[in-house]
Amino acid sequence: MSVLERLVARLIKLENGEKVEIFLIDDGHIGTGRIWSTEQSPFLLMNTVAQEISAFSGMWDGKEARPGNGPSFAQWWQMHHDDYSQFGGYAPRAYYGEYLLYVLSAIERTLPPFVTLHKVSARVESLDEINASQLLHLSNDQELEVDRTVLATGHPINRLQALEKTIYDFASTTPDVTFIQGDSVADMDLSSIEPNQKVGIIGMGLTFYDLMVELTIGRGGRFIKKDDGSMIYCPSGREPRIYAGSRSGMPVPVRGRNQKPFNYEYHPVIFTQERALNIRQHGDVYFDRDVLPLLEAEITLVYAETKLRREKGELVAQLLRENVIKYHVDSVEGVNTLAFILGLSYPIAINIYHLADPFKGCMFPSIGAFNETLYSVLAADYAEAMHGNIGSPIKAALDVIRNTRSVIRSFVDFGGLNPNSHQFEFINKFNPVSGFLSAGPPAFRSLQLQALMRANIVTVVGPSIKLEPSSTNNCIYISSPNVHNSAVALNVVIDARIPTTDINRDCSNLTQSLINNGIFIPFVNKNDDIEFETGGVNVTPSPFHPIRANGTIADRLYVLGIPTEHTRWFMQSGSSRPHKWIDFMIDADAIAADILQGSDESGEYDANSDKNQYCAIARAL
């Protein structure tokens, strides 16, 4: 949708362009994709506040929406629904689907006369390169020959392996045992889960919260807020018993109450693009040695200045940042020294790995004892979130991870790290912690979870969970080695972890055809005799053409988003900000510009470029 919006915004600037036909291909949800389907449950919410999001590539002038000029998601929401204030700014995902359809309608309404947009309800099953064009084979048995193809295929469904394969095989042959594979909750079939049935959930990220609400208020239960701000849960009687667990045993912390305006921008002074480029130029970069200390110093700075602002006032907080710049401070120790001089009397030690694994090394005598401890941790996290993402030192500090994603990309993308560091320090270690600490749900989800724990509908089994099929008892046992007597017999197991990007395991017929045709290969990070095969599509820098198995560039194809994860980092984002293009919109526009072959930055079309351009924006799930 972003490529389409930018493509049409550029085409509108042409007075007498050559004929262009655009094919927007999706198998059932044209304009929204399956993730933003308007048919999904209203209880499934986004985890980014609506005012930070726009699918238009320009600020709205209040007139009729058009490519490059339209309302932000928050503005649209307030115009089309009367419940904006009820959600604290976090919209139902179905609303965002409606918004995307509004964007698509604005695009269609303003198409230049020489442009035709075809909406094709089908899946692209395979793609063949034929000289300078591509032949797309569709699931409706049609074939489509095009000149350019944008592949924006989104989250994969992967071939199962290891523990997931073991559980799937066991459930497939065992009566009364069900395994539900990792996916969007909107696409999970939860209808077979019976009241009071024991359901295990692997992973406690955003999908865990989605499952929690679908299996409770999605089944007729109600949350009631008490005078003291807490919630109680009134069950419908149709709820299962939920037993959850993860590596850390901690549900992803909630986001701080939003205090930031829609045009908020954070400007780092330690963890900067300049430092990233300078370090990367020297080569052999290790994440733990060269990158993480700078990021933690920036996090410490925001924590310290937030504390100083609360205790000493705004001018003292500003002075800390000015002194960090003045004295070229680039370490946690340096920030602590300057903060101490200004009145903070204790050292600040923020270790993101400790924050993400709060129960490491702890043993608990029972599940009840663990849940009492966890409940206290959740209550403290909620109280901190209520101070806001500017007022809470820790919530403000952890927002630095979100706000400096582009700096992290400068270090990491296209093999910027040593291969071993890329695999073990970054992808295996930092990546999950980054999401855990910076991408939580809205704060009221914590109150709901606490209420469900008190009602004995949700129980967290503990850290480092283990799953063991039992053919004797026709069940799967879930347990934690850190919690004594924690084994629980389950009838249903749901994988709530996000499927990783690995094109070799992707079940998509299109992806496998691209691999078989030598168009897709995984990006391999190489350094001397060390190699790390990432699983993401090997692409060029912007505009992201796939690099074929024979080393040549497929310069009429483009790959955007999640299929390139690990080649680049954090490709899940799919929108921009209302007031400023972020990386995603910049990428989408670069593809749109390249499609038009010879258009300059003003969007003018080169009359010598290919006649009768045909572009397929293909999304195959």
JSON list of N, CA and C in Angstrom, two decimals, residues 120-151:
[
{"chain": "A", "resi": 120, "resn": "VAL", "atom": "N", "xyz": [-6.90, -7.54, -7.92]},
{"chain": "A", "resi": 120, "resn": "VAL", "atom": "CA", "xyz": [-6.97, -8.95, -8.30]},
{"chain": "A", "resi": 120, "resn": "VAL", "atom": "C", "xyz": [-7.05, -9.80, -7.03]},
{"chain": "A", "resi": 121, "resn": "SER", "atom": "N", "xyz": [-8.17, -10.48, -6.84]},
{"chain": "A", "resi": 121, "resn": "SER", "atom": "CA", "xyz": [-8.35, -11.36, -5.67]},
{"chain": "A", "resi": 121, "resn": "SER", "atom": "C", "xyz": [-7.80, -12.74, -5.99]},
{"chain": "A", "resi": 122, "resn": "ALA", "atom": "N", "xyz": [-6.54, -12.91, -5.73]},
{"chain": "A", "resi": 122, "resn": "ALA", "atom": "CA", "xyz": [-5.88, -14.19, -6.00]},
{"chain": "A", "resi": 122, "resn": "ALA", "atom": "C", "xyz": [-4.55, -14.21, -5.26]},
{"chain": "A", "resi": 123, "resn": "ARG", "atom": "N", "xyz": [-3.95, -15.37, -5.24]},
{"chain": "A", "resi": 123, "resn": "ARG", "atom": "CA", "xyz": [-2.62, -15.54, -4.67]},
{"chain": "A", "resi": 123, "resn": "ARG", "atom": "C", "xyz": [-1.65, -15.79, -5.80]},
{"chain": "A", "resi": 124, "resn": "VAL", "atom": "N", "xyz": [-0.48, -15.19, -5.73]},
{"chain": "A", "resi": 124, "resn": "VAL", "atom": "CA", "xyz": [0.56, -15.47, -6.72]},
{"chain": "A", "resi": 124, "resn": "VAL", "atom": "C", "xyz": [1.26, -16.76, -6.28]},
{"chain": "A", "resi": 125, "resn": "GLU", "atom": "N", "xyz": [1.13, -17.80, -7.10]},
{"chain": "A", "resi": 125, "resn": "GLU", "atom": "CA", "xyz": [1.68, -19.10, -6.74]},
{"chain": "A", "resi": 125, "resn": "GLU", "atom": "C", "xyz": [3.13, -19.26, -7.18]},
{"chain": "A", "resi": 126, "resn": "SER", "atom": "N", "xyz": [3.49, -18.61, -8.31]},
{"chain": "A", "resi": 126, "resn": "SER", "atom": "CA", "xyz": [4.87, -18.72, -8.78]},
{"chain": "A", "resi": 126, "resn": "SER", "atom": "C", "xyz": [5.16, -17.56, -9.72]},
{"chain": "A", "resi": 127, "resn": "LEU", "atom": "N", "xyz": [6.44, -17.34, -9.95]},
{"chain": "A", "resi": 127, "resn": "LEU", "atom": "CA", "xyz": [6.89, -16.24, -10.80]},
{"chain": "A", "resi": 127, "resn": "LEU", "atom": "C", "xyz": [8.03, -16.74, -11.68]},
{"chain": "A", "resi": 128, "resn": "ASP", "atom": "N", "xyz": [7.90, -16.52, -12.98]},
{"chain": "A", "resi": 128, "resn": "ASP", "atom": "CA", "xyz": [8.95, -16.86, -13.94]},
{"chain": "A", "resi": 128, "resn": "ASP", "atom": "C", "xyz": [9.46, -15.59, -14.59]},
{"chain": "A", "resi": 129, "resn": "GLU", "atom": "N", "xyz": [10.77, -15.46, -14.71]},
{"chain": "A", "resi": 129, "resn": "GLU", "atom": "CA", "xyz": [11.35, -14.33, -15.44]},
{"chain": "A", "resi": 129, "resn": "GLU", "atom": "C", "xyz": [11.43, -14.68, -16.92]},
{"chain": "A", "resi": 130, "resn": "ILE", "atom": "N", "xyz": [10.87, -13.82, -17.75]},
{"chain": "A", "resi": 130, "resn": "ILE", "atom": "CA", "xyz": [10.87, -14.02, -19.21]},
{"chain": "A", "resi": 130, "resn": "ILE", "atom": "C", "xyz": [11.49, -12.79, -19.83]},
{"chain": "A", "resi": 131, "resn": "ASN", "atom": "N", "xyz": [12.76, -12.91, -20.21]},
{"chain": "A", "resi": 131, "resn": "ASN", "atom": "CA", "xyz": [13.48, -11.76, -20.76]},
{"chain": "A", "resi": 131, "resn": "ASN", "atom": "C", "xyz": [13.37, -10.57, -19.80]},
{"chain": "A", "resi": 132, "resn": "ALA", "atom": "N", "xyz": [12.71, -9.48, -20.23]},
{"chain": "A", "resi": 132, "resn": "ALA", "atom": "CA", "xyz": [12.63, -8.28, -19.40]},
{"chain": "A", "resi": 132, "resn": "ALA", "atom": "C", "xyz": [11.32, -8.20, -18.62]},
{"chain": "A", "resi": 133, "resn": "SER", "atom": "N", "xyz": [10.53, -9.26, -18.62]},
{"chain": "A", "resi": 133, "resn": "SER", "atom": "CA", "xyz": [9.25, -9.23, -17.91]},
{"chain": "A", "resi": 133, "resn": "SER", "atom": "C", "xyz": [9.15, -10.43, -16.98]},
{"chain": "A", "resi": 134, "resn": "GLN", "atom": "N", "xyz": [8.05, -10.43, -16.22]},
{"chain": "A", "resi": 134, "resn": "GLN", "atom": "CA", "xyz": [7.79, -11.56, -15.32]},
{"chain": "A", "resi": 134, "resn": "GLN", "atom": "C", "xyz": [6.42, -12.14, -15.62]},
{"chain": "A", "resi": 135, "resn": "LEU", "atom": "N", "xyz": [6.31, -13.45, -15.55]},
{"chain": "A", "resi": 135, "resn": "LEU", "atom": "CA", "xyz": [5.03, -14.13, -15.73]},
{"chain": "A", "resi": 135, "resn": "LEU", "atom": "C", "xyz": [4.57, -14.63, -14.36]},
{"chain": "A", "resi": 136, "resn": "LEU", "atom": "N", "xyz": [3.44, -14.06, -13.90]},
{"chain": "A", "resi": 136, "resn": "LEU", "atom": "CA", "xyz": [2.90, -14.44, -12.61]},
{"chain": "A", "resi": 136, "resn": "LEU", "atom": "C", "xyz": [1.81, -15.48, -12.81]},
{"chain": "A", "resi": 137, "resn": "HIS", "atom": "N", "xyz": [1.93, -16.60, -12.10]},
{"chain": "A", "resi": 137, "resn": "HIS", "atom": "CA", "xyz": [0.93, -17.67, -12.15]},
{"chain": "A", "resi": 137, "resn": "HIS", "atom": "C", "xyz": [0.04, -17.53, -10.91]},
{"chain": "A", "resi": 138, "resn": "LEU", "atom": "N", "xyz": [-1.24, -17.29, -11.12]},
{"chain": "A", "resi": 138, "resn": "LEU", "atom": "CA", "xyz": [-2.15, -16.98, -10.03]},
{"chain": "A", "resi": 138, "resn": "LEU", "atom": "C", "xyz": [-2.95, -18.20, -9.59]},
{"chain": "A", "resi": 139, "resn": "SER", "atom": "N", "xyz": [-3.46, -18.12, -8.37]},
{"chain": "A", "resi": 139, "resn": "SER", "atom": "CA", "xyz": [-4.22, -19.25, -7.81]},
{"chain": "A", "resi": 139, "resn": "SER", "atom": "C", "xyz": [-5.57, -19.42, -8.49]},
{"chain": "A", "resi": 140, "resn": "ASN", "atom": "N", "xyz": [-6.03, -18.44, -9.24]},
{"chain": "A", "resi": 140, "resn": "ASN", "atom": "CA", "xyz": [-7.29, -18.57, -9.98]},
{"chain": "A", "resi": 140, "resn": "ASN", "atom": "C", "xyz": [-7.06, -19.10, -11.40]},
{"chain": "A", "resi": 141, "resn": "ASP", "atom": "N", "xyz": [-5.86, -19.67, -11.62]},
{"chain": "A", "resi": 141, "resn": "ASP", "atom": "CA", "xyz": [-5.47, -20.29, -12.90]},
{"chain": "A", "resi": 141, "resn": "ASP", "atom": "C", "xyz": [-5.20, -19.27, -14.01]},
{"chain": "A", "resi": 142, "resn": "GLN", "atom": "N", "xyz": [-5.19, -18.00, -13.68]},
{"chain": "A", "resi": 142, "resn": "GLN", "atom": "CA", "xyz": [-4.83, -17.00, -14.66]},
{"chain": "A", "resi": 142, "resn": "GLN", "atom": "C", "xyz": [-3.33, -16.75, -14.65]},
{"chain": "A", "resi": 143, "resn": "GLU", "atom": "N", "xyz": [-2.83, -16.19, -15.74]},
{"chain": "A", "resi": 143, "resn": "GLU", "atom": "CA", "xyz": [-1.43, -15.77, -15.83]},
{"chain": "A", "resi": 143, "resn": "GLU", "atom": "C", "xyz": [-1.40, -14.29, -16.16]},
{"chain": "A", "resi": 144, "resn": "LEU", "atom": "N", "xyz": [-0.39, -13.62, -15.62]},
{"chain": "A", "resi": 144, "resn": "LEU", "atom": "CA", "xyz": [-0.29, -12.18, -15.79]},
{"chain": "A", "resi": 144, "resn": "LEU", "atom": "C", "xyz": [1.16, -11.83, -16.13]},
{"chain": "A", "resi": 145, "resn": "GLU", "atom": "N", "xyz": [1.38, -11.21, -17.27]},
{"chain": "A", "resi": 145, "resn": "GLU", "atom": "CA", "xyz": [2.74, -10.79, -17.63]},
{"chain": "A", "resi": 145, "resn": "GLU", "atom": "C", "xyz": [2.91, -9.31, -17.30]},
{"chain": "A", "resi": 146, "resn": "VAL", "atom": "N", "xyz": [3.94, -9.01, -16.54]},
{"chain": "A", "resi": 146, "resn": "VAL", "atom": "CA", "xyz": [4.16, -7.64, -16.08]},
{"chain": "A", "resi": 146, "resn": "VAL", "atom": "C", "xyz": [5.63, -7.26, -16.28]},
{"chain": "A", "resi": 147, "resn": "ASP", "atom": "N", "xyz": [5.88, -5.96, -16.19]},
{"chain": "A", "resi": 147, "resn": "ASP", "atom": "CA", "xyz": [7.24, -5.45, -16.37]},
{"chain": "A", "resi": 147, "resn": "ASP", "atom": "C", "xyz": [8.00, -5.30, -15.07]},
{"chain": "A", "resi": 148, "resn": "ARG", "atom": "N", "xyz": [7.29, -5.04, -13.99]},
{"chain": "A", "resi": 148, "resn": "ARG", "atom": "CA", "xyz": [7.92, -4.86, -12.67]},
{"chain": "A", "resi": 148, "resn": "ARG", "atom": "C", "xyz": [7.04, -5.53, -11.63]},
{"chain": "A", "resi": 149, "resn": "THR", "atom": "N", "xyz": [7.67, -6.12, -10.62]},
{"chain": "A", "resi": 149, "resn": "THR", "atom": "CA", "xyz": [6.91, -6.78, -9.56]},
{"chain": "A", "resi": 149, "resn": "THR", "atom": "C", "xyz": [7.48, -6.38, -8.20]},
{"chain": "A", "resi": 150, "resn": "VAL", "atom": "N", "xyz": [6.60, -5.93, -7.32]},
{"chain": "A", "resi": 150, "resn": "VAL", "atom": "CA", "xyz": [6.96, -5.63, -5.93]},
{"chain": "A", "resi": 150, "resn": "VAL", "atom": "C", "xyz": [6.44, -6.77, -5.06]},
{"chain": "A", "resi": 151, "resn": "LEU", "atom": "N", "xyz": [7.33, -7.40, -4.33]},
{"chain": "A", "resi": 151, "resn": "LEU", "atom": "CA", "xyz": [6.97, -8.51, -3.45]},
{"chain": "A", "resi": 151, "resn": "LEU", "atom": "C", "xyz": [6.93, -8.00, -2.02]}
]
